[in-house]
PDB file of C-alpha atoms in Angstrom:
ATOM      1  CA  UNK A  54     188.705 143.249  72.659  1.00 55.00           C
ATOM      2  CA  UNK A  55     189.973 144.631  69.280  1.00 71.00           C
ATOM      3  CA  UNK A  56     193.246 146.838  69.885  1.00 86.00           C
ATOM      4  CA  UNK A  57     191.539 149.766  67.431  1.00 95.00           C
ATOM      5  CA  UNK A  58     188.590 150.396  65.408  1.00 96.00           C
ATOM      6  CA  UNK A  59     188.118 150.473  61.935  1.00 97.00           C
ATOM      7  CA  UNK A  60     187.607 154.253  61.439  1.00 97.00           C
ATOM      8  CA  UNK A  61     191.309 154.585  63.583  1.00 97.00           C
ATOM      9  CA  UNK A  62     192.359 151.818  61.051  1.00 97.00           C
ATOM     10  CA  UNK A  63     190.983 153.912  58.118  1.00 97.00           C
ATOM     11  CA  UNK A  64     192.985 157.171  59.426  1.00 97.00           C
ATOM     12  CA  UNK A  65     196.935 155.413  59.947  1.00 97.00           C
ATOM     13  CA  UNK A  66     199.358 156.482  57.644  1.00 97.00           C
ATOM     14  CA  UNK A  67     201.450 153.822  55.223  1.00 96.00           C
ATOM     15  CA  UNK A  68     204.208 153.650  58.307  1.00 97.00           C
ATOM     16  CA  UNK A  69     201.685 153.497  60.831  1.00 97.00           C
ATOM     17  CA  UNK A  70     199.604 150.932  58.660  1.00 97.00           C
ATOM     18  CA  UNK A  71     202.287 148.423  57.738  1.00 97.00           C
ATOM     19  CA  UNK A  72     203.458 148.692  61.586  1.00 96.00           C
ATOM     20  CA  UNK A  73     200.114 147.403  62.757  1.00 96.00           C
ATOM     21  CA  UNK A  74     199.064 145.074  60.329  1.00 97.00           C
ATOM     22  CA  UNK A  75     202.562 144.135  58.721  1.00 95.00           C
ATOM     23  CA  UNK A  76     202.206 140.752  60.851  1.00 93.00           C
ATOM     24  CA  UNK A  77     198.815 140.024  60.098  1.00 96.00           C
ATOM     25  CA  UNK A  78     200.064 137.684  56.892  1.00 96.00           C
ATOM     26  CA  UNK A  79     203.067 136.141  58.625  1.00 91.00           C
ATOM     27  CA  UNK A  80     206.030 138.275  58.722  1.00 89.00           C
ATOM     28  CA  UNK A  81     205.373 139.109  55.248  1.00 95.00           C
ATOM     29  CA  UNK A  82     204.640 143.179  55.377  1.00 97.00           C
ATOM     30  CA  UNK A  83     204.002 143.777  52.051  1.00 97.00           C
ATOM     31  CA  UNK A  84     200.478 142.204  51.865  1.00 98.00           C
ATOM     32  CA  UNK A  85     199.708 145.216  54.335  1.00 98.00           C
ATOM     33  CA  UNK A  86     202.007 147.765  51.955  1.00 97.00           C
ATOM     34  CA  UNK A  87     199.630 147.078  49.295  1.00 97.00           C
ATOM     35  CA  UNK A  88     196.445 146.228  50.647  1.00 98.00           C
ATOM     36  CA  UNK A  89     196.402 150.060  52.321  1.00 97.00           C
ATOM     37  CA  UNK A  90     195.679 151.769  48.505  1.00 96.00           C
ATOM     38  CA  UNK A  91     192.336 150.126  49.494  1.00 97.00           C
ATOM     39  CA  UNK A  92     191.829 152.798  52.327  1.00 96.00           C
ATOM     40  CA  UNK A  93     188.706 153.904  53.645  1.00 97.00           C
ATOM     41  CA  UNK A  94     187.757 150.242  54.293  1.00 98.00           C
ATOM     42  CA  UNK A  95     183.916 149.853  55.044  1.00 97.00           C
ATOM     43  CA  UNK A  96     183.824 146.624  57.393  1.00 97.00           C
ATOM     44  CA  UNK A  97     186.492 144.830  58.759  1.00 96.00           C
ATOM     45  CA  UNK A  98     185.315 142.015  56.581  1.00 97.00           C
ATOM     46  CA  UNK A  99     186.271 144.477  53.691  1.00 98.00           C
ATOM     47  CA  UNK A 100     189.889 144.899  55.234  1.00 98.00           C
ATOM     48  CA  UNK A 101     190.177 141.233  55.184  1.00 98.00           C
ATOM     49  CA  UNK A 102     189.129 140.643  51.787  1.00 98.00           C
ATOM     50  CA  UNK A 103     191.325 142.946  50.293  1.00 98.00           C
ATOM     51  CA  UNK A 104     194.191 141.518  52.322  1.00 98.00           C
ATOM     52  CA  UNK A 105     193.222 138.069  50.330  1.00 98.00           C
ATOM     53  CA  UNK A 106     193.041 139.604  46.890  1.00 98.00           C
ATOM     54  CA  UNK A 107     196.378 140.905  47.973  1.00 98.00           C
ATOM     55  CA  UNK A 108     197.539 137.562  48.174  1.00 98.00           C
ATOM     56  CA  UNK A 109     195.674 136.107  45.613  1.00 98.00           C
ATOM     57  CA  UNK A 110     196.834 138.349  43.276  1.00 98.00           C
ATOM     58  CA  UNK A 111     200.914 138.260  44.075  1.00 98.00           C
ATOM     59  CA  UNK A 112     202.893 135.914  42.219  1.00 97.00           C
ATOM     60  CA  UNK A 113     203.184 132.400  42.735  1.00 95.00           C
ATOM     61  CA  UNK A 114     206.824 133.285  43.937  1.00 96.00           C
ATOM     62  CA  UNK A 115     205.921 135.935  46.183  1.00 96.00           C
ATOM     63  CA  UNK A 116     202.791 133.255  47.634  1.00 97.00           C
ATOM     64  CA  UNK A 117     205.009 130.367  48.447  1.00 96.00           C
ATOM     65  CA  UNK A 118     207.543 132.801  49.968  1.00 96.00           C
ATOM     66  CA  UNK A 119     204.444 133.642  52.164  1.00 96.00           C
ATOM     67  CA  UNK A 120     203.942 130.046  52.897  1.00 96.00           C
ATOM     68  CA  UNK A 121     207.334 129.703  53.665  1.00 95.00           C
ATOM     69  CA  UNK A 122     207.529 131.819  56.221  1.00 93.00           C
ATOM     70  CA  UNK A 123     204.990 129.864  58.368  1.00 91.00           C
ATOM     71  CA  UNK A 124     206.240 128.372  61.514  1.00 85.00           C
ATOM     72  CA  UNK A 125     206.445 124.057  61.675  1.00 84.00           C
ATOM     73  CA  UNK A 126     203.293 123.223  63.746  1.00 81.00           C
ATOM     74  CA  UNK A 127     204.815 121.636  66.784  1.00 76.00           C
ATOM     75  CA  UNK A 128     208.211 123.258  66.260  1.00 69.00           C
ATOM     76  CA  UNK A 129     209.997 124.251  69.514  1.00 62.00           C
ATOM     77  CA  UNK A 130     211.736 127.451  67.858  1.00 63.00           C
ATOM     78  CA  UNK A 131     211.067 131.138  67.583  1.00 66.00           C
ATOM     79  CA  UNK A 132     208.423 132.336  66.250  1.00 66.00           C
ATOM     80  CA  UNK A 133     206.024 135.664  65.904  1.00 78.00           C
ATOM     81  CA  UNK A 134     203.994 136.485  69.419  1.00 79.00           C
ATOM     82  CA  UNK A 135     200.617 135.297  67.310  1.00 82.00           C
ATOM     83  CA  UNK A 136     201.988 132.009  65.904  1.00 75.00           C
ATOM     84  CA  UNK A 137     202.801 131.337  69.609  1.00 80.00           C
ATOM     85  CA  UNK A 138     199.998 132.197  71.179  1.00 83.00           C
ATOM     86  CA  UNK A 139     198.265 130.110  68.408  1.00 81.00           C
ATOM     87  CA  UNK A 140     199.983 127.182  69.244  1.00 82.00           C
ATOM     88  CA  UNK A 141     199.882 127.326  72.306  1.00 73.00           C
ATOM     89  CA  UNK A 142     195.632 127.453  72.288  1.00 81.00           C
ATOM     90  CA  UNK A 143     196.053 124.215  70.234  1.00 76.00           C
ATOM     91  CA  UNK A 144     198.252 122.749  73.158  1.00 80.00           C
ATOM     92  CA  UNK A 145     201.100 122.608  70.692  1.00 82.00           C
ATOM     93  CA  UNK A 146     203.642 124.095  73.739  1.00 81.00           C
ATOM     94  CA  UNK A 147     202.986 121.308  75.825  1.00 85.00           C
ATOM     95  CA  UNK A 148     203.223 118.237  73.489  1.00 88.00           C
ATOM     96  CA  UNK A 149     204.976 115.135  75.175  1.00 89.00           C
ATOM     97  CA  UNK A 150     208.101 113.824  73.402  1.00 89.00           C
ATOM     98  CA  UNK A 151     206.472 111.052  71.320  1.00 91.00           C
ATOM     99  CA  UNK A 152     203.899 113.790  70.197  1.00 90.00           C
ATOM    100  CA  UNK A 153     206.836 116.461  69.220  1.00 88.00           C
ATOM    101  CA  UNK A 154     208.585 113.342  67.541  1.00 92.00           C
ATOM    102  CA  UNK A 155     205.377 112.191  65.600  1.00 92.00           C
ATOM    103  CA  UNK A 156     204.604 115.748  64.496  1.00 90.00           C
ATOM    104  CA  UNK A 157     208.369 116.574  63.845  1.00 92.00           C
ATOM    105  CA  UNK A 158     208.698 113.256  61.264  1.00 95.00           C
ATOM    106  CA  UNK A 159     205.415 114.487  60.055  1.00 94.00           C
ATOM    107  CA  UNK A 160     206.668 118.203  59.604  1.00 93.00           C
ATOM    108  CA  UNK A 161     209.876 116.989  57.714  1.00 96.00           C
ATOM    109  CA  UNK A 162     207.771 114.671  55.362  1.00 97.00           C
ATOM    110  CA  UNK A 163     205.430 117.499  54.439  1.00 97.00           C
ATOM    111  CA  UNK A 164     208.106 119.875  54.073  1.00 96.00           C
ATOM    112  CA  UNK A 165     210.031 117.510  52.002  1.00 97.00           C
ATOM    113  CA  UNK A 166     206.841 116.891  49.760  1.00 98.00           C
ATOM    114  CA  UNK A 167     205.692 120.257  49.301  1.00 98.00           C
ATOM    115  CA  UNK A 168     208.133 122.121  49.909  1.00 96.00           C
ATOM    116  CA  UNK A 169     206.766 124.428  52.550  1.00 97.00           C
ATOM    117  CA  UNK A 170     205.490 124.266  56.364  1.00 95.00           C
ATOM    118  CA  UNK A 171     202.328 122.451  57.324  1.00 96.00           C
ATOM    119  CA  UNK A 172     200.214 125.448  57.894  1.00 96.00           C
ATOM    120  CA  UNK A 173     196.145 124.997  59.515  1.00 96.00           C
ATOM    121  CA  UNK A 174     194.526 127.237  61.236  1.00 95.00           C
ATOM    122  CA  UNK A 175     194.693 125.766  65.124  1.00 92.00           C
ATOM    123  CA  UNK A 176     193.375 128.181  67.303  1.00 88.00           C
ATOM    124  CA  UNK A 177     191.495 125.616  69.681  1.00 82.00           C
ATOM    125  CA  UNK A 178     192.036 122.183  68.075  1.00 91.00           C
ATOM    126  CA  UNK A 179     193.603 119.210  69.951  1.00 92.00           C
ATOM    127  CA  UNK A 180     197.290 117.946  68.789  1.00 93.00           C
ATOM    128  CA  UNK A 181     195.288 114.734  67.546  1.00 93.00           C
ATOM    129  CA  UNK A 182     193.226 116.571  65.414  1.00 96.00           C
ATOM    130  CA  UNK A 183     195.868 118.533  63.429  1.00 95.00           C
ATOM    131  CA  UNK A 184     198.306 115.498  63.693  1.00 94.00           C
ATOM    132  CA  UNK A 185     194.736 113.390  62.034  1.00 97.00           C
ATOM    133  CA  UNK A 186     195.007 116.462  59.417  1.00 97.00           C
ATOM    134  CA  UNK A 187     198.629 116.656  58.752  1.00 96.00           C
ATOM    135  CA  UNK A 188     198.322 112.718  57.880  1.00 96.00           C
ATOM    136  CA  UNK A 189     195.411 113.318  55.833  1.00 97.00           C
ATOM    137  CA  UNK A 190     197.043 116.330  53.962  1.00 98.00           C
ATOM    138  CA  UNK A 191     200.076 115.016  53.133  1.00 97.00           C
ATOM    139  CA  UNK A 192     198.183 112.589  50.660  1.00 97.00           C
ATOM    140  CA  UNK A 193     197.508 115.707  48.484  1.00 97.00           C
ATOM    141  CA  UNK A 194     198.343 116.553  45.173  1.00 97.00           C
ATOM    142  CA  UNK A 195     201.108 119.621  45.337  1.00 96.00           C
ATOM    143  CA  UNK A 196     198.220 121.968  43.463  1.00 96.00           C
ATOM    144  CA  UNK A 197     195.908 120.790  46.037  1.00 97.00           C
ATOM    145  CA  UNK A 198     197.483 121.214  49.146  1.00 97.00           C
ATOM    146  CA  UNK A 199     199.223 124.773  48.150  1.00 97.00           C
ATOM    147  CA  UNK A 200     195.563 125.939  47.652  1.00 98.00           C
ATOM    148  CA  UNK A 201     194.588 124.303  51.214  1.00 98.00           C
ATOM    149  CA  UNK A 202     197.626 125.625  52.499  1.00 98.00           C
ATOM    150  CA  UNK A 203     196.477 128.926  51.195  1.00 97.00           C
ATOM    151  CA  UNK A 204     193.109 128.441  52.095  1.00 98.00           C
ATOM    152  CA  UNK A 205     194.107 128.413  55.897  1.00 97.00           C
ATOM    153  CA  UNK A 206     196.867 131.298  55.698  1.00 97.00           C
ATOM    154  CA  UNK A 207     193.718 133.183  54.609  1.00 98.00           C
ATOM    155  CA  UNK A 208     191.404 131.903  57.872  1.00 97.00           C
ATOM    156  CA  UNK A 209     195.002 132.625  60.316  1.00 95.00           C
ATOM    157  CA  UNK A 210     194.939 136.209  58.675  1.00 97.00           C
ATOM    158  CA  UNK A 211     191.410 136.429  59.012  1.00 97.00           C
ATOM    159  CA  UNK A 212     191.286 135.232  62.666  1.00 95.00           C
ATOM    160  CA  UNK A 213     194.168 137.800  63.703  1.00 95.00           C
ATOM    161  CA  UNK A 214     192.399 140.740  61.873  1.00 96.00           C
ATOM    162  CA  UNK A 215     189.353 140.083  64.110  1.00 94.00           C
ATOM    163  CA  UNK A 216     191.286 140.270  67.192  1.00 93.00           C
ATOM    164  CA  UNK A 217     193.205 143.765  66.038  1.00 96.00           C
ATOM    165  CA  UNK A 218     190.441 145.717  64.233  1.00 97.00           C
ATOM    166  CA  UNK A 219     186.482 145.804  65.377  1.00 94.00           C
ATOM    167  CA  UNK A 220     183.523 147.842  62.949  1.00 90.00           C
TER     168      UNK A 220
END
């Protein structure tokens, strides 16, 4: 069950606004500080499309900074209540050692590549599946996987918007 509705979403103030949906993009408040000019939203689907242009339209700086602040898939570290409960619906919280070893040498070579965390959308995947996609991914271009990185920050924000906000 959503936590408000849109029109209660369409009445909070810039404090009130950034306090709910500061978290949305991960820990990165200001896509929510300037996404809420966009107020009265008509769908939630319009909320969450002008959250992406929002992103789309920041620097590249202020993107990967966005992409930085993503959580290592598999990490055993502190993170924000949604990345855990993320995670943990992937069965990332219960990996065995060799798993948390394979995804940790994977995390490192990604991060080393690219510069920025492995990010995919994992609500309800299986540690072999992302581990299959982290493998796969790694083989991109850096222009190619920032988009796809992108590309799922989007679906994550997307995903966590449904769950706060309902038409």
């Amino acid at each position: 069950m959503a936590e408000l509705t849109l029109e209660e979403a369409n009445q909070l103030d810039e404090d009130a606004f950034v306090d709910r949906f500061g978290s949305v993009y991960e820990t990165s408040p200001w896509v929510a500080e300037r996404s809420r000019s966009a107020q009265p939203f008509s769908s939630v689907s319009d909320l969450q499309e002008t959250f992406e242009a929002t992103v789309e339209e920041a620097s590249e700086e202020r993107t990967r900074e966005l992409l930085k602040a993503h959580p290592d898939l598999g990490e055993q570290t502190e993170m924000t209540d949604a990345s855990e409960q993320e995670q943990a619906s992937a069965g990332l919280d219960q990996l065995t050692p060799e798993q948390y070893e394979a995804f940790q040498r994977l995390n490192d070579r990604y991060q080393e590549k690219f510069g920025f965390p492995f990010i995919m959308s994992v609500n309800d995947e299986s540690p072999e599946t992302i581990r299959s996609a982290m493998e796969e991914r790694v083989e991109h271009t850096t222009d190619e996987e920032f988009r796809t990185a992108l590309d799922e920050v989007h679906e994550i924000a997307r995903l966590r918007l449904d769950d706060m906000v309902e038409d």
